[in-house]
Amino acid sequence: MSSPTRPPQPGIRLHVDLGGDPRPHRSAKIEAHLRVDVAADGAPTDLPAVQLAVIIAVDVAESHRAAVRHALPAALRALPDRISFAVLGSGPEPVRCYPRGDDEWAVADQDVRRRAAFVAGSLPLHREGPRPAGYAAWVAGARALLAGRPVSVRHLVLITDGSSAAADNRLEEELDACAGQFTCDVFAVGADWAPDPLLTLAERLHGTAEFVDDGLGRAITGAIQRLRRVHTPQLPIEVTVRPSVRQVSLSEKAPRPHRLGGLPQPGRPHCWSFPTYQWEQGRRDYLLTLVADSDADPLETDLQFAMVSIGDVHAPVVARWHHPEQSPPHAPAGADSVRTLNATARMRSALRQGLVALREHRRDTAEDRLGQAARLAVRFGTDWVLDEIRAVAHIEDAAEGRVRLRTVDAGTLGPMILRAGSRPGGPLADPVAVRPGPRCAGCGTPAGSEARYCIACGEKLL
């Protein structure tokens, strides 16, 4: 997605909250919450369809043809005029279904949509015999096809029943090659797919992974409509650090969890660029982590450890090293913000880990992880997490993290794991409200909001 983006650029406001004043160490960790607010600032409501290229890839076995028989023609008939598109079906390898002949791309108009919808009725799907080469083959085919379409937004819609995913050892390597080339949404149908590779696809290619039991045509149409709301297809976040910073990482936490890969900048040894994609109006939250060596730095002095840049907007990351034997006079104003960001990530992770453990019949681990997720969900008022837990367990005391597992159909767990790993979480509340912790009834010592026992006398907190 290296092609030029359309003017005007969105209006950006960047705010940095520091997680705390670090103690000096050779490998001290500094965490900061980056809050980015984006406004269209006069940009058109919808991206012109001529600037979009979309591949609809159907990785489905013949036995599941019913899942796409009506949905795919309906989605093709709903394509906007002038969008570039191609439809791939599957033999042992991905094969182009539309357009026919030598053309690699079709450009939608009334006649083209009608023909595409008709041809989709004979979509090639793989049968018994040699299996397709796995998800790596689909993303490799998309990369090769999209390379010849220099438009602003390039996107893959992958519809899969999981039947081609066995022993897909090349996926990580191929995803590395696809970085920055296009984005991807995954729609899972049927009940035999594994959630982990689908979540990897969505996270690495900056899209979503979603189980679609019904309404696949609407889901495809909705994904394309969302692409048209993109104001900037690619926008790097640059982090320039002081020489004492040895490691830099950045992860998107909201609206969707995405792993970001940092690229060193030639000729700028202390600058890292983290590509991000599909910027719409709204808010995004990122966690920036720096690992720094304090040996050559003064104590009790404000130091700038990094400069964060998004377009023409810049914000510093400033902290100070305190004397190791002394407590910091006060926590930075943004400390609660970073703690909440980390706790929200732990909540998602605990929910997913609990569901995976339940699928693998590790019931003790499942109850422990789902209990952690319930406790954090109460703290942050995240009702959808509690609803997911109630589908597989009785919540006896959410605030205490006590749950009792139900008997569940194993087929229901895959879609739930997918939602836990890819569901939009929304931005953090602003300002962040953290519940006050309890006090020990015996000695009166205050405790953290998640504490179970007093750190002074050891008594259980009420």
Coordinates of C-alpha atoms in Angstrom, one line a residue:
M1 CA 0.0 0.0 0.0
S2 CA 2.8 2.4 -1.0
S3 CA 0.7 4.3 -3.5
P4 CA -0.1 8.0 -2.9
T5 CA -3.0 8.8 -0.6
R6 CA -5.7 11.3 -1.3
P7 CA -5.6 14.8 0.1
P8 CA -6.5 16.3 2.4
Q9 CA -4.9 14.5 5.2
P10 CA -6.9 13.9 8.3
G11 CA -6.6 16.2 11.3
I12 CA -4.6 14.4 14.1
R13 CA -4.3 15.1 17.8
L14 CA -1.7 13.1 19.7
H15 CA -1.5 12.8 23.4
V16 CA 1.2 10.8 25.4
D17 CA 0.6 9.4 28.9
L18 CA 3.7 8.0 30.7
G19 CA 3.2 4.9 32.7
G20 CA 5.3 5.8 35.7
D21 CA 8.7 7.3 36.7
P22 CA 11.1 4.4 36.2
R23 CA 13.9 3.3 38.5
P24 CA 17.4 3.4 37.0
H25 CA 18.6 0.1 35.6
R26 CA 20.7 -1.2 32.7
S27 CA 17.4 -2.5 31.1
A28 CA 14.7 -0.3 32.6
K29 CA 11.3 -0.4 30.9
I30 CA 9.4 2.7 30.1
E31 CA 5.8 2.4 28.9
A32 CA 3.6 5.2 27.4
H33 CA 0.0 5.3 26.2
L34 CA -0.3 7.0 22.8
R35 CA -3.9 8.3 22.3
V36 CA -4.5 9.4 18.7
D37 CA -7.7 11.3 17.7
V38 CA -8.4 11.6 14.0
A39 CA -10.9 14.0 12.3
A40 CA -11.7 14.1 8.6
D41 CA -11.2 17.9 8.4
G42 CA -13.1 18.3 5.2
A43 CA -12.1 15.1 3.5
P44 CA -14.9 13.4 1.5
T45 CA -17.3 11.1 3.4
D46 CA -16.5 8.1 1.2
L47 CA -13.3 7.2 -0.6
P48 CA -14.0 7.1 -4.4
A49 CA -14.5 3.4 -5.3
V50 CA -11.9 3.8 -8.2
Q51 CA -9.2 4.0 -5.5
L52 CA -10.1 0.5 -4.1
A53 CA -9.0 -3.0 -5.3
V54 CA -10.6 -5.9 -3.5
I55 CA -10.0 -9.7 -3.9
I56 CA -12.7 -12.0 -2.7
A57 CA -11.1 -15.4 -2.1
V58 CA -13.3 -18.4 -1.4
D59 CA -11.3 -21.1 0.4
V60 CA -14.2 -23.5 0.9
A61 CA -14.6 -27.2 0.2
E62 CA -17.3 -28.4 -2.2
S63 CA -19.2 -29.9 0.7
H64 CA -19.7 -26.3 2.0
R65 CA -20.9 -24.7 -1.2
A66 CA -24.2 -23.9 0.3
A67 CA -22.4 -21.4 2.7
V68 CA -21.5 -19.2 -0.3
R69 CA -24.0 -20.1 -3.0
H70 CA -26.3 -17.1 -2.4
A71 CA -24.0 -14.8 -0.4
L72 CA -21.3 -14.4 -3.0
P73 CA -23.5 -13.3 -5.9
A74 CA -25.4 -11.0 -3.5
A75 CA -22.1 -9.3 -2.4
L76 CA -21.0 -9.0 -6.1
R77 CA -24.3 -7.3 -7.1
A78 CA -23.8 -4.8 -4.2
L79 CA -20.3 -3.7 -5.3
P80 CA -20.0 0.1 -5.9
D81 CA -19.4 1.3 -9.5
R82 CA -15.7 1.6 -10.6
I83 CA -14.2 -0.6 -7.8
S84 CA -11.5 -3.0 -9.0
F85 CA -12.2 -6.6 -8.0
A86 CA -11.4 -10.2 -8.6
V87 CA -12.9 -13.4 -7.3
L88 CA -10.7 -16.4 -6.5
G89 CA -11.9 -20.0 -6.1
S90 CA -10.0 -23.1 -5.1
G91 CA -8.7 -26.2 -6.8
P92 CA -5.6 -27.6 -5.2
E93 CA -4.4 -24.0 -5.6
P94 CA -6.2 -20.6 -5.8
V95 CA -7.7 -20.1 -9.2
R96 CA -9.3 -17.0 -10.7
C97 CA -13.0 -17.3 -11.2
Y98 CA -13.7 -13.7 -12.3
P99 CA -12.8 -11.9 -14.5
R100 CA -12.6 -14.5 -17.2
G101 CA -10.0 -14.6 -19.9
D102 CA -6.7 -12.8 -19.7
D103 CA -7.8 -9.8 -17.6
E104 CA -6.6 -10.0 -14.0
W105 CA -9.1 -7.3 -12.7
A106 CA -12.7 -6.3 -13.4
V107 CA -14.0 -2.8 -12.9
A108 CA -17.6 -2.8 -11.5
D109 CA -20.5 -1.5 -13.5
Q110 CA -24.0 -2.8 -13.9
D111 CA -23.2 -5.3 -16.6
V112 CA -19.9 -6.5 -15.0
R113 CA -21.7 -7.0 -11.7
R114 CA -24.4 -9.1 -13.4
R115 CA -21.9 -11.3 -15.2
A116 CA -19.8 -11.7 -12.1
A117 CA -22.8 -12.8 -10.0
F118 CA -23.7 -15.3 -12.7
V119 CA -20.2 -16.8 -13.0
A120 CA -20.0 -17.1 -9.2
G121 CA -22.6 -19.8 -9.4
S122 CA -20.0 -22.1 -11.0
L123 CA -17.2 -21.1 -8.5
P124 CA -14.5 -23.8 -8.5
L125 CA -14.2 -25.3 -5.0
H126 CA -11.8 -28.1 -4.0
R127 CA -13.1 -31.6 -3.7
E128 CA -11.6 -34.9 -2.3
G129 CA -8.0 -35.4 -3.3
P130 CA -5.0 -33.0 -3.2
R131 CA -5.6 -30.3 -0.6
P132 CA -4.8 -26.6 -1.3
A133 CA -1.5 -25.4 0.0
G134 CA -2.9 -23.6 3.0
Y135 CA -3.5 -19.9 3.9
A136 CA 0.0 -19.0 2.8
A137 CA -1.0 -19.8 -0.8
W138 CA -4.0 -17.5 -0.6
V139 CA -2.0 -14.5 0.7
A140 CA 0.8 -15.1 -1.7
G141 CA -1.7 -15.2 -4.6
A142 CA -3.3 -12.0 -3.3
R143 CA 0.1 -10.3 -3.0
A144 CA 1.0 -11.1 -6.6
L145 CA -2.3 -10.0 -8.0
L146 CA -2.5 -6.8 -6.0
A147 CA 1.1 -5.8 -6.9
G148 CA -0.2 -4.8 -10.4
R149 CA -3.0 -2.6 -9.1
P150 CA -1.5 0.7 -7.8
V151 CA -4.5 2.1 -6.0
S152 CA -4.9 3.7 -2.5
V153 CA -6.6 0.8 -0.7
R154 CA -5.8 -2.9 -1.5
H155 CA -7.6 -5.5 0.4
L156 CA -8.2 -9.3 0.6
V157 CA -11.5 -10.7 1.8
L158 CA -10.8 -14.4 2.7
I159 CA -13.8 -16.7 3.2
T160 CA -12.6 -20.0 4.7
D161 CA -14.0 -23.2 6.2
G162 CA -10.5 -24.2 7.4
S163 CA -10.2 -27.2 5.0
S164 CA -6.9 -26.0 3.5
A165 CA -5.1 -25.0 6.6
A166 CA -3.4 -28.2 7.6
A167 CA 0.4 -28.1 8.0
D168 CA 0.6 -24.5 6.8
N169 CA 4.3 -23.9 7.7
R170 CA 4.9 -21.1 5.3
L171 CA 2.3 -18.7 6.7
E172 CA 4.6 -16.6 8.9
E173 CA 7.2 -16.2 6.1
E174 CA 4.5 -15.2 3.6
L175 CA 3.0 -12.7 6.0
D176 CA 6.4 -11.0 6.4
A177 CA 6.5 -10.6 2.6
C178 CA 2.9 -9.2 2.6
A179 CA 3.6 -6.6 5.2
G180 CA 2.5 -3.2 3.9
Q181 CA 1.2 -4.6 0.6
F182 CA -2.5 -5.0 1.5
T183 CA -4.9 -5.6 4.4
C184 CA -7.2 -8.5 5.0
D185 CA -10.5 -9.4 6.6
V186 CA -11.3 -13.1 7.3
F187 CA -14.7 -14.6 7.4
A188 CA -15.0 -18.1 8.9
V189 CA -17.8 -20.4 7.9
G190 CA -18.7 -24.0 9.0
A191 CA -17.3 -25.5 12.1
D192 CA -14.0 -27.2 11.3
W193 CA -11.5 -24.2 11.2
A194 CA -8.9 -23.4 13.8
P195 CA -9.0 -19.9 15.2
D196 CA -5.3 -19.3 15.7
P197 CA -4.1 -18.9 12.1
L198 CA -7.2 -16.7 11.3
L199 CA -6.3 -14.4 14.2
T200 CA -2.7 -14.3 13.0
L201 CA -3.9 -13.3 9.5
A202 CA -6.1 -10.5 10.9
E203 CA -3.5 -9.2 13.3
R204 CA -0.6 -9.2 10.9
L205 CA -2.6 -7.8 8.0
H206 CA -4.5 -5.2 10.0
G207 CA -8.0 -6.5 9.5
T208 CA -10.6 -8.5 11.4
A209 CA -11.4 -12.2 11.8
E210 CA -15.1 -13.0 12.2
F211 CA -17.2 -16.1 12.3
V212 CA -20.3 -15.7 10.0
D213 CA -23.0 -18.2 10.7
D214 CA -25.5 -16.3 8.6
G215 CA -25.4 -13.1 6.5
L216 CA -22.1 -13.7 4.8
G217 CA -23.2 -11.5 1.9
R218 CA -23.9 -8.6 4.2
A219 CA -20.6 -9.1 6.0
I220 CA -18.6 -8.9 2.7
T221 CA -20.6 -5.8 1.7
G222 CA -20.1 -4.2 5.1
A223 CA -16.3 -4.8 4.9
I224 CA -16.1 -3.0 1.5
Q225 CA -18.3 -0.1 2.8
R226 CA -15.9 0.2 5.8
L227 CA -12.9 0.4 3.3
R228 CA -14.6 3.4 1.7
R229 CA -14.5 5.3 5.0
V230 CA -10.7 5.1 5.1
H231 CA -9.2 8.6 4.8
T232 CA -5.6 7.5 4.9
P233 CA -4.7 4.0 3.8
Q234 CA -1.2 4.0 5.4
L235 CA 0.2 6.3 8.0
P236 CA 3.4 5.5 9.8
I237 CA 4.0 6.3 13.5
E238 CA 7.7 7.3 13.8
V239 CA 9.6 6.9 17.1
T240 CA 12.9 8.7 17.4
V241 CA 14.8 7.7 20.6
R242 CA 17.8 8.9 22.5
P243 CA 20.9 6.7 22.2
S244 CA 20.5 5.1 25.6
V245 CA 17.2 3.4 24.4
R246 CA 18.1 -0.1 23.1
Q247 CA 14.7 -1.6 22.3
V248 CA 11.4 -0.1 20.9
S249 CA 8.1 -1.8 20.5
L250 CA 4.6 -0.5 19.6
S251 CA 1.3 -2.3 19.6
E252 CA -2.2 -1.2 18.7
K253 CA -4.7 -1.9 21.5
A254 CA -7.9 -0.2 20.3
P255 CA -10.1 -0.3 18.4
R256 CA -8.6 -3.6 17.4
P257 CA -5.5 -5.5 18.7
H258 CA -2.8 -5.4 16.0
R259 CA 0.9 -6.4 16.1
L260 CA 3.0 -3.6 14.6
G261 CA 6.4 -4.3 13.1
G262 CA 9.1 -1.6 13.4
L263 CA 11.3 -0.7 10.4
P264 CA 14.7 1.0 11.0
Q265 CA 15.1 4.1 8.9
P266 CA 18.2 4.2 6.6
G267 CA 20.6 6.9 7.7
R268 CA 18.7 7.5 10.9
P269 CA 20.0 5.0 13.4
H270 CA 17.8 6.0 16.3
C271 CA 14.5 6.3 14.3
W272 CA 11.9 3.5 13.9
S273 CA 8.8 3.6 11.7
F274 CA 5.7 1.5 12.5
P275 CA 3.3 1.3 9.5
T276 CA -0.4 1.5 10.4
Y277 CA -3.4 1.2 8.1
Q278 CA -7.0 2.1 7.3
W279 CA -7.3 5.4 9.3
E280 CA -10.8 6.5 9.8
Q281 CA -12.3 9.2 12.0
G282 CA -12.2 8.3 15.6
R283 CA -9.7 7.3 18.2
R284 CA -6.8 4.8 18.4
D285 CA -4.8 3.7 21.4
Y286 CA -1.3 2.4 21.3
L287 CA 1.2 1.1 23.9
L288 CA 4.8 2.2 23.3
T289 CA 7.5 0.3 25.2
L290 CA 11.1 1.5 25.5
V291 CA 14.0 -0.4 27.1
A292 CA 16.7 2.0 28.2
D293 CA 20.1 2.0 29.9
S294 CA 20.4 4.6 32.7
D295 CA 24.1 4.3 33.3
A296 CA 25.1 7.6 31.6
D297 CA 22.0 9.6 32.6
P298 CA 21.6 12.0 35.5
L299 CA 19.1 11.3 38.2
E300 CA 16.1 13.5 39.2
T301 CA 16.2 15.3 35.9
D302 CA 13.5 15.4 33.2
L303 CA 14.9 13.6 30.1
Q304 CA 13.3 13.1 26.7
F305 CA 13.6 9.4 25.8
A306 CA 11.7 9.6 22.5
M307 CA 9.8 11.8 20.1
V308 CA 6.6 10.3 18.6
S309 CA 5.6 11.6 15.2
I310 CA 2.4 11.0 13.1
G311 CA 2.5 13.1 10.0
D312 CA 3.3 16.6 11.0
V313 CA 2.2 16.1 14.6
H314 CA 4.9 15.4 17.3
A315 CA 4.8 14.6 21.0
P316 CA 7.7 13.9 23.4
V317 CA 8.1 11.0 25.8
V318 CA 9.6 12.6 28.9
A319 CA 10.6 10.8 32.2
R320 CA 13.1 11.0 35.0
W321 CA 15.3 8.5 36.8
H322 CA 14.7 8.6 40.6
H323 CA 17.2 7.7 43.3
P324 CA 16.9 4.0 43.8
E325 CA 16.5 4.2 47.5
Q326 CA 13.8 6.9 47.4
S327 CA 10.2 6.7 46.4
P328 CA 9.0 9.0 43.5
P329 CA 7.2 12.0 44.9
H330 CA 4.1 11.3 42.8
A331 CA 3.0 9.2 40.0
P332 CA 2.7 10.8 36.5
A333 CA -0.7 12.0 35.5
G334 CA -0.9 9.3 32.9
A335 CA 0.0 6.3 35.0
D336 CA -3.6 5.1 35.4
S337 CA -4.0 5.3 31.6
V338 CA -1.1 2.9 30.9
R339 CA -2.2 0.6 33.7
T340 CA -5.7 0.5 32.2
L341 CA -4.3 -0.2 28.7
N342 CA -2.3 -3.2 30.1
A343 CA -5.2 -4.5 32.2
T344 CA -7.5 -4.3 29.2
A345 CA -5.0 -6.4 27.2
R346 CA -4.8 -8.9 30.0
M347 CA -8.6 -9.1 30.1
R348 CA -8.7 -10.0 26.4
S349 CA -5.8 -12.5 26.8
A350 CA -7.4 -14.2 29.8
L351 CA -10.7 -14.6 28.0
R352 CA -9.0 -16.2 25.0
Q353 CA -6.7 -18.4 27.1
G354 CA -9.7 -19.6 29.2
L355 CA -11.7 -20.5 26.1
V356 CA -8.7 -22.3 24.5
A357 CA -8.1 -24.2 27.8
L358 CA -11.8 -25.2 27.8
R359 CA -11.6 -26.5 24.3
E360 CA -8.5 -28.5 25.3
H361 CA -10.4 -29.9 28.4
R362 CA -8.0 -28.2 30.9
R363 CA -10.9 -27.2 33.2
D364 CA -8.9 -25.8 36.1
T365 CA -6.9 -23.5 33.8
A366 CA -10.1 -22.5 32.1
E367 CA -11.9 -21.5 35.3
D368 CA -8.8 -19.6 36.5
R369 CA -8.4 -17.6 33.2
L370 CA -12.1 -16.9 32.8
G371 CA -12.2 -15.8 36.4
Q372 CA -9.4 -13.3 35.7
A373 CA -11.3 -12.0 32.7
A374 CA -14.5 -11.6 34.7
R375 CA -12.8 -9.7 37.4
L376 CA -11.2 -7.2 34.9
A377 CA -14.4 -6.9 33.0
V378 CA -16.3 -5.8 36.1
R379 CA -13.5 -3.3 36.8
F380 CA -13.8 -1.7 33.3
G381 CA -17.5 -2.2 32.7
T382 CA -16.9 -4.4 29.7
D383 CA -20.2 -6.2 29.3
W384 CA -19.4 -8.1 26.2
V385 CA -16.7 -10.0 28.0
L386 CA -19.1 -11.0 30.8
D387 CA -21.6 -12.1 28.2
E388 CA -19.0 -14.4 26.5
I389 CA -18.1 -15.9 29.9
R390 CA -21.8 -16.5 30.7
A391 CA -22.1 -18.6 27.6
V392 CA -19.6 -21.2 29.0
A393 CA -19.8 -20.7 32.8
H394 CA -21.9 -19.6 35.7
I395 CA -20.5 -16.4 37.1
E396 CA -20.8 -16.8 40.9
D397 CA -18.9 -13.6 41.8
A398 CA -17.5 -11.6 39.0
A399 CA -15.7 -9.1 41.2
E400 CA -13.9 -11.9 43.0
G401 CA -13.3 -13.8 39.8
R402 CA -15.3 -16.9 40.7
V403 CA -16.8 -18.9 37.9
R404 CA -18.1 -22.4 37.5
L405 CA -17.9 -24.0 34.1
R406 CA -21.0 -25.2 32.2
T407 CA -21.2 -28.2 29.8
V408 CA -20.7 -26.6 26.4
D409 CA -20.7 -27.8 22.8
A410 CA -17.1 -27.7 21.6
G411 CA -18.2 -26.4 18.2
T412 CA -19.3 -23.1 19.9
L413 CA -15.8 -22.3 21.2
G414 CA -14.0 -21.5 17.9
P415 CA -16.2 -18.5 17.1
M416 CA -15.8 -17.3 20.7
I417 CA -12.0 -17.5 20.6
L418 CA -12.1 -15.6 17.3
R419 CA -14.2 -12.8 18.9
A420 CA -11.9 -12.6 21.9
G421 CA -8.9 -12.1 19.7
S422 CA -10.3 -9.8 17.0
R423 CA -13.4 -8.1 18.3
P424 CA -13.2 -4.3 18.2
G425 CA -12.8 -3.2 21.8
G426 CA -13.4 0.5 21.4
P427 CA -11.2 3.3 22.8
L428 CA -10.4 3.5 26.5
A429 CA -12.7 5.6 28.6
D430 CA -11.5 9.1 29.0
P431 CA -10.8 10.0 31.7
V432 CA -9.9 6.5 32.9
A433 CA -11.8 5.7 36.1
V434 CA -10.2 3.1 38.4
R435 CA -12.1 1.8 41.3
P436 CA -10.6 2.6 44.7
G437 CA -9.1 -0.4 46.4
P438 CA -10.2 -1.8 49.7
R439 CA -8.6 -1.2 53.1
C440 CA -7.6 -4.0 55.4
A441 CA -10.2 -4.4 58.2
G442 CA -7.4 -5.5 60.6
C443 CA -4.7 -2.9 60.2
G444 CA -6.3 -0.3 57.9
T445 CA -3.6 -0.6 55.2
P446 CA -4.9 0.4 51.7
A447 CA -4.7 -2.2 49.0
G448 CA -4.9 -2.2 45.2
S449 CA -8.3 -2.6 43.5
E450 CA -7.4 -6.3 42.6
A451 CA -5.7 -7.2 45.8
R452 CA -7.0 -10.3 47.7
Y453 CA -4.8 -10.2 50.8
C454 CA -3.3 -7.3 52.9
I455 CA 0.4 -6.7 52.0
A456 CA 1.1 -5.6 55.6
C457 CA -0.5 -8.2 57.9
G458 CA -1.6 -10.9 55.4
E459 CA -5.2 -11.0 56.4
K460 CA -7.8 -11.7 53.6
L461 CA -9.5 -8.5 52.4
L462 CA -13.3 -8.3 52.7

